[in-house]
PDB file of C-alpha atoms and ligand atoms in Angstrom:
ATOM      1  CA  MET G   1      59.369 -53.001 -63.151  1.00 98.00           C
ATOM      2  CA  LYS G   2      62.928 -51.726 -62.978  1.00 98.00           C
ATOM      3  CA  PHE G   3      65.424 -53.548 -60.748  1.00 98.00           C
ATOM      4  CA  PHE G   4      67.771 -51.488 -58.629  1.00 98.00           C
ATOM      5  CA  VAL G   5      70.316 -53.267 -56.460  1.00 98.00           C
ATOM      6  CA  ASP G   6      70.575 -52.075 -52.882  1.00 98.00           C
ATOM      7  CA  THR G   7      74.272 -52.363 -52.121  1.00 98.00           C
ATOM      8  CA  ALA G   8      77.674 -50.716 -52.365  1.00 98.00           C
ATOM      9  CA  ASP G   9      79.331 -54.080 -53.088  1.00 98.00           C
ATOM     10  CA  VAL G  10      80.963 -53.479 -56.451  1.00 98.00           C
ATOM     11  CA  ASP G  11      81.552 -57.167 -57.257  1.00 98.00           C
ATOM     12  CA  ALA G  12      77.895 -58.038 -56.641  1.00 98.00           C
ATOM     13  CA  ILE G  13      76.777 -55.085 -58.780  1.00 98.00           C
ATOM     14  CA  ARG G  14      79.104 -56.112 -61.616  1.00 98.00           C
ATOM     15  CA  GLU G  15      77.870 -59.729 -61.560  1.00 97.00           C
ATOM     16  CA  LEU G  16      74.177 -58.803 -61.626  1.00 98.00           C
ATOM     17  CA  ASN G  17      74.789 -56.083 -64.207  1.00 97.00           C
ATOM     18  CA  GLU G  18      76.367 -58.587 -66.605  1.00 97.00           C
ATOM     19  CA  LEU G  19      73.113 -60.574 -66.387  1.00 96.00           C
ATOM     20  CA  GLY G  20      71.090 -57.484 -67.307  1.00 95.00           C
ATOM     21  CA  MET G  21      69.460 -57.411 -63.860  1.00 95.00           C
ATOM     22  CA  VAL G  22      70.583 -53.927 -62.852  1.00 98.00           C
ATOM     23  CA  ASP G  23      68.651 -50.847 -63.956  1.00 98.00           C
ATOM     24  CA  GLY G  24      70.160 -48.781 -61.151  1.00 98.00           C
ATOM     25  CA  VAL G  25      71.727 -48.879 -57.687  1.00 98.00           C
ATOM     26  CA  THR G  26      70.766 -47.523 -54.278  1.00 98.00           C
ATOM     27  CA  THR G  27      73.190 -46.933 -51.433  1.00 98.00           C
ATOM     28  CA  ASN G  28      72.822 -45.449 -47.969  1.00 98.00           C
ATOM     29  CA  PRO G  29      75.258 -44.643 -45.125  1.00 98.00           C
ATOM     30  CA  SER G  30      74.823 -48.132 -43.603  1.00 98.00           C
ATOM     31  CA  LEU G  31      75.641 -49.793 -46.941  1.00 98.00           C
ATOM     32  CA  ILE G  32      78.716 -47.550 -47.353  1.00 98.00           C
ATOM     33  CA  LEU G  33      79.829 -48.635 -43.857  1.00 98.00           C
ATOM     34  CA  LYS G  34      79.290 -52.290 -44.792  1.00 98.00           C
ATOM     35  CA  SER G  35      81.393 -51.877 -47.954  1.00 98.00           C
ATOM     36  CA  GLY G  36      84.314 -50.473 -45.954  1.00 98.00           C
ATOM     37  CA  ARG G  37      84.972 -48.065 -48.849  1.00 97.00           C
ATOM     38  CA  ASP G  38      85.207 -44.304 -49.225  1.00 98.00           C
ATOM     39  CA  ILE G  39      81.821 -42.959 -50.371  1.00 98.00           C
ATOM     40  CA  LEU G  40      83.129 -40.801 -53.218  1.00 98.00           C
ATOM     41  CA  GLU G  41      85.459 -43.505 -54.516  1.00 98.00           C
ATOM     42  CA  VAL G  42      82.998 -46.403 -54.398  1.00 98.00           C
ATOM     43  CA  THR G  43      80.132 -44.338 -55.807  1.00 98.00           C
ATOM     44  CA  LYS G  44      82.304 -43.272 -58.753  1.00 98.00           C
ATOM     45  CA  GLU G  45      83.210 -46.905 -59.414  1.00 98.00           C
ATOM     46  CA  ILE G  46      79.535 -47.956 -59.303  1.00 98.00           C
ATOM     47  CA  CYS G  47      78.550 -45.134 -61.680  1.00 98.00           C
ATOM     48  CA  ALA G  48      81.126 -46.374 -64.184  1.00 97.00           C
ATOM     49  CA  ILE G  49      79.613 -49.898 -64.136  1.00 97.00           C
ATOM     50  CA  VAL G  50      75.912 -49.055 -64.222  1.00 97.00           C
ATOM     51  CA  ASP G  51      74.202 -46.841 -66.811  1.00 96.00           C
ATOM     52  CA  GLY G  52      71.068 -46.169 -64.741  1.00 98.00           C
ATOM     53  CA  PRO G  53      70.555 -43.981 -61.656  1.00 98.00           C
ATOM     54  CA  VAL G  54      72.898 -44.525 -58.705  1.00 98.00           C
ATOM     55  CA  SER G  55      71.526 -43.104 -55.459  1.00 98.00           C
ATOM     56  CA  ALA G  56      74.029 -41.507 -53.085  1.00 98.00           C
ATOM     57  CA  GLU G  57      72.704 -40.189 -49.792  1.00 98.00           C
ATOM     58  CA  VAL G  58      73.452 -36.891 -48.078  1.00 98.00           C
ATOM     59  CA  VAL G  59      74.051 -36.880 -44.325  1.00 98.00           C
ATOM     60  CA  ALA G  60      73.463 -33.205 -43.470  1.00 98.00           C
ATOM     61  CA  LEU G  61      70.219 -32.277 -41.724  1.00 98.00           C
ATOM     62  CA  GLU G  62      69.785 -28.622 -42.744  1.00 98.00           C
ATOM     63  CA  ALA G  63      68.556 -27.804 -46.263  1.00 98.00           C
ATOM     64  CA  ASP G  64      71.483 -25.566 -47.256  1.00 98.00           C
ATOM     65  CA  LYS G  65      74.014 -28.185 -46.185  1.00 98.00           C
ATOM     66  CA  MET G  66      72.016 -30.960 -47.885  1.00 98.00           C
ATOM     67  CA  ILE G  67      72.047 -28.896 -51.080  1.00 98.00           C
ATOM     68  CA  ALA G  68      75.836 -28.449 -50.864  1.00 98.00           C
ATOM     69  CA  GLU G  69      76.384 -32.157 -50.237  1.00 98.00           C
ATOM     70  CA  GLY G  70      73.897 -33.060 -52.972  1.00 98.00           C
ATOM     71  CA  ARG G  71      75.705 -30.866 -55.519  1.00 98.00           C
ATOM     72  CA  HIS G  72      79.012 -32.453 -54.542  1.00 98.00           C
ATOM     73  CA  LEU G  73      77.618 -35.990 -54.893  1.00 98.00           C
ATOM     74  CA  ALA G  74      75.926 -35.112 -58.207  1.00 98.00           C
ATOM     75  CA  GLY G  75      79.335 -33.975 -59.482  1.00 98.00           C
ATOM     76  CA  ILE G  76      80.599 -37.582 -59.274  1.00 98.00           C
ATOM     77  CA  ALA G  77      78.786 -38.667 -62.460  1.00 98.00           C
ATOM     78  CA  PRO G  78      75.763 -37.693 -64.583  1.00 98.00           C
ATOM     79  CA  ASN G  79      73.812 -40.772 -63.384  1.00 98.00           C
ATOM     80  CA  ILE G  80      73.829 -39.816 -59.694  1.00 98.00           C
ATOM     81  CA  ALA G  81      70.440 -39.513 -57.976  1.00 98.00           C
ATOM     82  CA  VAL G  82      70.860 -37.443 -54.820  1.00 98.00           C
ATOM     83  CA  LYS G  83      69.183 -39.257 -51.951  1.00 98.00           C
ATOM     84  CA  LEU G  84      67.509 -36.977 -49.418  1.00 98.00           C
ATOM     85  CA  PRO G  85      65.564 -37.913 -46.279  1.00 98.00           C
ATOM     86  CA  LEU G  86      61.866 -37.142 -46.107  1.00 98.00           C
ATOM     87  CA  THR G  87      62.082 -34.238 -43.687  1.00 98.00           C
ATOM     88  CA  TRP G  88      60.959 -30.663 -44.204  1.00 98.00           C
ATOM     89  CA  ASP G  89      64.570 -29.664 -44.916  1.00 98.00           C
ATOM     90  CA  GLY G  90      64.933 -32.653 -47.238  1.00 98.00           C
ATOM     91  CA  LEU G  91      61.905 -31.417 -49.207  1.00 98.00           C
ATOM     92  CA  LYS G  92      63.404 -27.923 -49.476  1.00 98.00           C
ATOM     93  CA  ALA G  93      66.643 -29.425 -50.780  1.00 98.00           C
ATOM     94  CA  CYS G  94      64.631 -31.629 -53.161  1.00 98.00           C
ATOM     95  CA  LYS G  95      62.909 -28.599 -54.647  1.00 98.00           C
ATOM     96  CA  VAL G  96      66.236 -26.801 -55.245  1.00 98.00           C
ATOM     97  CA  LEU G  97      68.220 -29.786 -56.572  1.00 98.00           C
ATOM     98  CA  SER G  98      65.420 -31.064 -58.814  1.00 98.00           C
ATOM     99  CA  GLY G  99      65.038 -27.467 -60.094  1.00 98.00           C
ATOM    100  CA  GLU G 100      68.697 -27.667 -61.155  1.00 98.00           C
ATOM    101  CA  GLY G 101      67.865 -30.757 -63.211  1.00 98.00           C
ATOM    102  CA  LYS G 102      69.428 -33.255 -60.809  1.00 98.00           C
ATOM    103  CA  MET G 103      67.749 -36.598 -60.120  1.00 98.00           C
ATOM    104  CA  VAL G 104      66.506 -36.775 -56.538  1.00 98.00           C
ATOM    105  CA  ASN G 105      65.472 -39.878 -54.600  1.00 98.00           C
ATOM    106  CA  VAL G 106      63.495 -38.974 -51.480  1.00 98.00           C
ATOM    107  CA  THR G 107      64.057 -41.718 -48.954  1.00 98.00           C
ATOM    108  CA  LEU G 108      62.700 -42.954 -45.610  1.00 98.00           C
ATOM    109  CA  CYS G 109      59.083 -42.539 -46.720  1.00 98.00           C
ATOM    110  CA  PHE G 110      56.498 -44.208 -44.483  1.00 98.00           C
ATOM    111  CA  SER G 111      53.197 -42.550 -45.429  1.00 98.00           C
ATOM    112  CA  VAL G 112      51.093 -41.500 -48.419  1.00 98.00           C
ATOM    113  CA  ASN G 113      51.201 -37.869 -47.313  1.00 98.00           C
ATOM    114  CA  GLN G 114      54.998 -37.919 -47.248  1.00 98.00           C
ATOM    115  CA  ALA G 115      54.956 -39.364 -50.774  1.00 98.00           C
ATOM    116  CA  LEU G 116      52.575 -36.626 -51.897  1.00 98.00           C
ATOM    117  CA  LEU G 117      54.927 -33.921 -50.569  1.00 98.00           C
ATOM    118  CA  ALA G 118      57.953 -35.478 -52.292  1.00 98.00           C
ATOM    119  CA  ALA G 119      56.137 -35.544 -55.637  1.00 98.00           C
ATOM    120  CA  LYS G 120      55.131 -31.889 -55.248  1.00 98.00           C
ATOM    121  CA  ALA G 121      58.756 -30.994 -54.421  1.00 98.00           C
ATOM    122  CA  GLY G 122      59.843 -32.514 -57.747  1.00 98.00           C
ATOM    123  CA  ALA G 123      61.360 -35.836 -56.617  1.00 98.00           C
ATOM    124  CA  SER G 124      62.354 -38.221 -59.408  1.00 98.00           C
ATOM    125  CA  PHE G 125      61.909 -41.186 -57.031  1.00 98.00           C
ATOM    126  CA  ILE G 126      60.044 -41.767 -53.790  1.00 98.00           C
ATOM    127  CA  SER G 127      61.366 -44.605 -51.620  1.00 98.00           C
ATOM    128  CA  PRO G 128      58.732 -46.147 -49.323  1.00 98.00           C
ATOM    129  CA  PHE G 129      60.453 -48.631 -46.979  1.00 98.00           C
ATOM    130  CA  ILE G 130      58.169 -51.640 -46.924  1.00 97.00           C
ATOM    131  CA  GLY G 131      60.315 -54.036 -44.861  1.00 97.00           C
ATOM    132  CA  ARG G 132      60.698 -51.550 -42.025  1.00 98.00           C
ATOM    133  CA  LEU G 133      56.898 -51.108 -41.879  1.00 97.00           C
ATOM    134  CA  ASP G 134      56.444 -54.886 -41.806  1.00 96.00           C
ATOM    135  CA  ASP G 135      59.017 -54.987 -38.967  1.00 96.00           C
ATOM    136  CA  ILE G 136      56.616 -53.029 -36.754  1.00 97.00           C
ATOM    137  CA  ASN G 137      53.506 -54.964 -37.829  1.00 97.00           C
ATOM    138  CA  LEU G 138      52.278 -52.402 -40.344  1.00 97.00           C
ATOM    139  CA  ASP G 139      51.547 -53.252 -43.970  1.00 95.00           C
ATOM    140  CA  GLY G 140      54.369 -52.103 -46.232  1.00 96.00           C
ATOM    141  CA  THR G 141      52.805 -53.314 -49.467  1.00 96.00           C
ATOM    142  CA  GLU G 142      49.545 -51.512 -48.629  1.00 97.00           C
ATOM    143  CA  LEU G 143      51.558 -48.274 -48.565  1.00 98.00           C
ATOM    144  CA  ILE G 144      52.883 -48.952 -52.082  1.00 98.00           C
ATOM    145  CA  GLU G 145      49.292 -49.621 -53.219  1.00 98.00           C
ATOM    146  CA  ASP G 146      48.060 -46.338 -51.712  1.00 98.00           C
ATOM    147  CA  ILE G 147      50.870 -44.253 -53.207  1.00 98.00           C
ATOM    148  CA  ARG G 148      50.216 -45.850 -56.633  1.00 98.00           C
ATOM    149  CA  VAL G 149      46.558 -44.770 -56.440  1.00 98.00           C
ATOM    150  CA  VAL G 150      47.359 -41.232 -55.294  1.00 98.00           C
ATOM    151  CA  TYR G 151      50.123 -40.655 -57.867  1.00 98.00           C
ATOM    152  CA  ASP G 152      47.898 -42.010 -60.655  1.00 98.00           C
ATOM    153  CA  ASN G 153      44.955 -39.863 -59.502  1.00 98.00           C
ATOM    154  CA  TYR G 154      46.975 -36.736 -60.175  1.00 97.00           C
ATOM    155  CA  GLY G 155      49.424 -37.876 -62.849  1.00 98.00           C
ATOM    156  CA  PHE G 156      52.580 -37.308 -60.771  1.00 98.00           C
ATOM    157  CA  GLY G 157      55.704 -38.359 -62.684  1.00 97.00           C
ATOM    158  CA  THR G 158      57.632 -39.305 -59.526  1.00 98.00           C
ATOM    159  CA  GLU G 159      58.591 -42.980 -59.751  1.00 98.00           C
ATOM    160  CA  ILE G 160      57.627 -45.288 -56.891  1.00 98.00           C
ATOM    161  CA  LEU G 161      60.812 -47.043 -55.789  1.00 98.00           C
ATOM    162  CA  ALA G 162      59.788 -49.842 -53.430  1.00 98.00           C
ATOM    163  CA  ALA G 163      62.643 -50.052 -50.908  1.00 98.00           C
ATOM    164  CA  SER G 164      63.565 -52.105 -47.868  1.00 98.00           C
ATOM    165  CA  ILE G 165      62.674 -55.225 -49.828  1.00 98.00           C
ATOM    166  CA  ARG G 166      63.553 -58.251 -47.743  1.00 97.00           C
ATOM    167  CA  SER G 167      62.119 -61.269 -49.579  1.00 97.00           C
ATOM    168  CA  PRO G 168      61.038 -62.634 -52.975  1.00 97.00           C
ATOM    169  CA  ASN G 169      57.404 -62.224 -51.829  1.00 97.00           C
ATOM    170  CA  HIS G 170      57.973 -58.486 -51.408  1.00 97.00           C
ATOM    171  CA  VAL G 171      59.232 -58.324 -55.009  1.00 98.00           C
ATOM    172  CA  ALA G 172      56.193 -60.165 -56.383  1.00 98.00           C
ATOM    173  CA  ASP G 173      53.824 -58.034 -54.284  1.00 98.00           C
ATOM    174  CA  VAL G 174      55.200 -54.682 -55.424  1.00 98.00           C
ATOM    175  CA  ALA G 175      55.372 -55.852 -59.053  1.00 98.00           C
ATOM    176  CA  ARG G 176      51.697 -56.857 -58.868  1.00 98.00           C
ATOM    177  CA  ILE G 177      50.781 -53.454 -57.452  1.00 98.00           C
ATOM    178  CA  GLY G 178      52.706 -51.623 -60.159  1.00 98.00           C
ATOM    179  CA  ALA G 179      55.697 -50.086 -58.391  1.00 98.00           C
ATOM    180  CA  ASP G 180      57.902 -48.459 -61.035  1.00 98.00           C
ATOM    181  CA  VAL G 181      61.108 -49.724 -59.439  1.00 98.00           C
ATOM    182  CA  MET G 182      62.128 -52.037 -56.629  1.00 98.00           C
ATOM    183  CA  THR G 183      65.481 -52.029 -54.891  1.00 98.00           C
ATOM    184  CA  ALA G 184      66.686 -55.185 -53.184  1.00 98.00           C
ATOM    185  CA  PRO G 185      69.921 -56.612 -51.824  1.00 98.00           C
ATOM    186  CA  PRO G 186      71.812 -58.923 -54.238  1.00 98.00           C
ATOM    187  CA  ASP G 187      70.874 -62.089 -52.305  1.00 98.00           C
ATOM    188  CA  VAL G 188      67.148 -61.320 -52.594  1.00 98.00           C
ATOM    189  CA  ILE G 189      67.531 -60.793 -56.349  1.00 98.00           C
ATOM    190  CA  ARG G 190      69.389 -64.132 -56.637  1.00 97.00           C
ATOM    191  CA  LYS G 191      66.638 -65.886 -54.613  1.00 97.00           C
ATOM    192  CA  LEU G 192      64.053 -64.848 -57.237  1.00 97.00           C
ATOM    193  CA  ALA G 193      65.372 -67.656 -59.453  1.00 97.00           C
ATOM    194  CA  SER G 194      64.828 -70.375 -56.833  1.00 96.00           C
ATOM    195  CA  HIS G 195      61.917 -72.784 -56.670  1.00 97.00           C
ATOM    196  CA  PRO G 196      61.969 -76.227 -54.991  1.00 97.00           C
ATOM    197  CA  LEU G 197      59.994 -77.717 -57.889  1.00 98.00           C
ATOM    198  CA  THR G 198      62.633 -76.462 -60.343  1.00 98.00           C
ATOM    199  CA  ASP G 199      65.312 -78.224 -58.288  1.00 98.00           C
ATOM    200  CA  ALA G 200      63.258 -81.440 -57.953  1.00 98.00           C
ATOM    201  CA  GLY G 201      62.337 -81.433 -61.654  1.00 98.00           C
ATOM    202  CA  LEU G 202      65.940 -80.929 -62.694  1.00 98.00           C
ATOM    203  CA  ALA G 203      67.154 -83.739 -60.408  1.00 98.00           C
ATOM    204  CA  SER G 204      64.637 -86.223 -61.851  1.00 98.00           C
ATOM    205  CA  PHE G 205      65.401 -85.221 -65.478  1.00 98.00           C
ATOM    206  CA  LEU G 206      69.130 -85.704 -64.851  1.00 98.00           C
ATOM    207  CA  LYS G 207      68.548 -89.083 -63.233  1.00 98.00           C
ATOM    208  CA  ASP G 208      66.593 -90.276 -66.289  1.00 98.00           C
ATOM    209  CA  TRP G 209      69.153 -88.763 -68.649  1.00 98.00           C
ATOM    210  CA  GLU G 210      71.911 -90.768 -66.986  1.00 98.00           C
ATOM    211  CA  LYS G 211      69.891 -93.947 -67.661  1.00 98.00           C
ATOM    212  CA  THR G 212      69.800 -93.173 -71.410  1.00 98.00           C
ATOM    213  CA  GLY G 213      73.601 -93.425 -71.523  1.00 98.00           C
ATOM    214  CA  GLN G 214      73.590 -90.566 -74.076  1.00 98.00           C
ATOM    215  CA  LYS G 215      75.718 -87.420 -74.332  1.00 97.00           C
ATOM    216  CA  ILE G 216      74.877 -84.113 -76.000  1.00 98.00           C
ATOM    217  CA  LEU G 217      78.500 -83.057 -76.471  1.00 97.00           C
TER     218      LEU G 217
HETATM  219  C1  E4P D 301      66.740 -47.996 -49.947  1.00 79.30           C
HETATM  220  O1  E4P D 301      67.086 -47.099 -50.664  1.00 79.30           O
HETATM  221  C2  E4P D 301      67.411 -48.382 -48.718  1.00 79.30           C
HETATM  222  O2  E4P D 301      68.802 -48.293 -48.947  1.00 79.30           O
HETATM  223  C3  E4P D 301      67.129 -49.812 -48.299  1.00 79.30           C
HETATM  224  O3  E4P D 301      66.181 -50.408 -49.147  1.00 79.30           O
HETATM  225  C4  E4P D 301      66.834 -49.986 -46.843  1.00 79.30           C
HETATM  226  O4  E4P D 301      66.591 -51.342 -46.595  1.00 79.30           O
HETATM  227  P1  E4P D 301      66.569 -51.954 -45.118  1.00 79.30           P
HETATM  228  O5  E4P D 301      65.345 -51.449 -44.427  1.00 79.30           O
HETATM  229  O6  E4P D 301      66.534 -53.429 -45.307  1.00 79.30           O
HETATM  230  O7  E4P D 301      67.829 -51.462 -44.457  1.00 79.30           O
END
């Protein structure tokens, strides 16, 4: 499963990228706001750090304006994936931009039928938001499971990008199901390394090591 990092925080991206943990980046208007940076400037900087797809989201609502914004964003760097909302106009823009050879990430997906439409419109990525479904007592991981089955039934090449990942359990769940990609905030990716038994085991090994009176270096 590919790891995308869901942030516009350049320092966090750089740190995780140096560890080989970043196959791509996703941003959205809320993450741009949080970064306090100019969208074009920060996106360009991210694209220079990361080799994989960097999603940048349009904000227009009508297809022709989405297409214009998408072309502008795609001009930032060759690894831009234009992020479009899953609306009828978003699907029209997806069809046009993917027809021009641009990567498109269709976002805010909450149903299998929406995912089916995005694949038919030529999306490179579909982003089902699992955390936001869990927030309203629906099953986000079940949606990933259903989209996996439907895409595999018909051999769609659209990659399932599990989004709105809020916890290490979400990551394990979508990996088990076979999501192609997951995107998570940097702190969730860091938490994947934590286990209380690792900490306890390390503490007891170090205690015993001290008793040996030895040094490695
Ligand atoms: C994905 O592309 C979105 O930017 C993100 O995963 C949304 O996550 P949230 O629901 O935690 O805001």
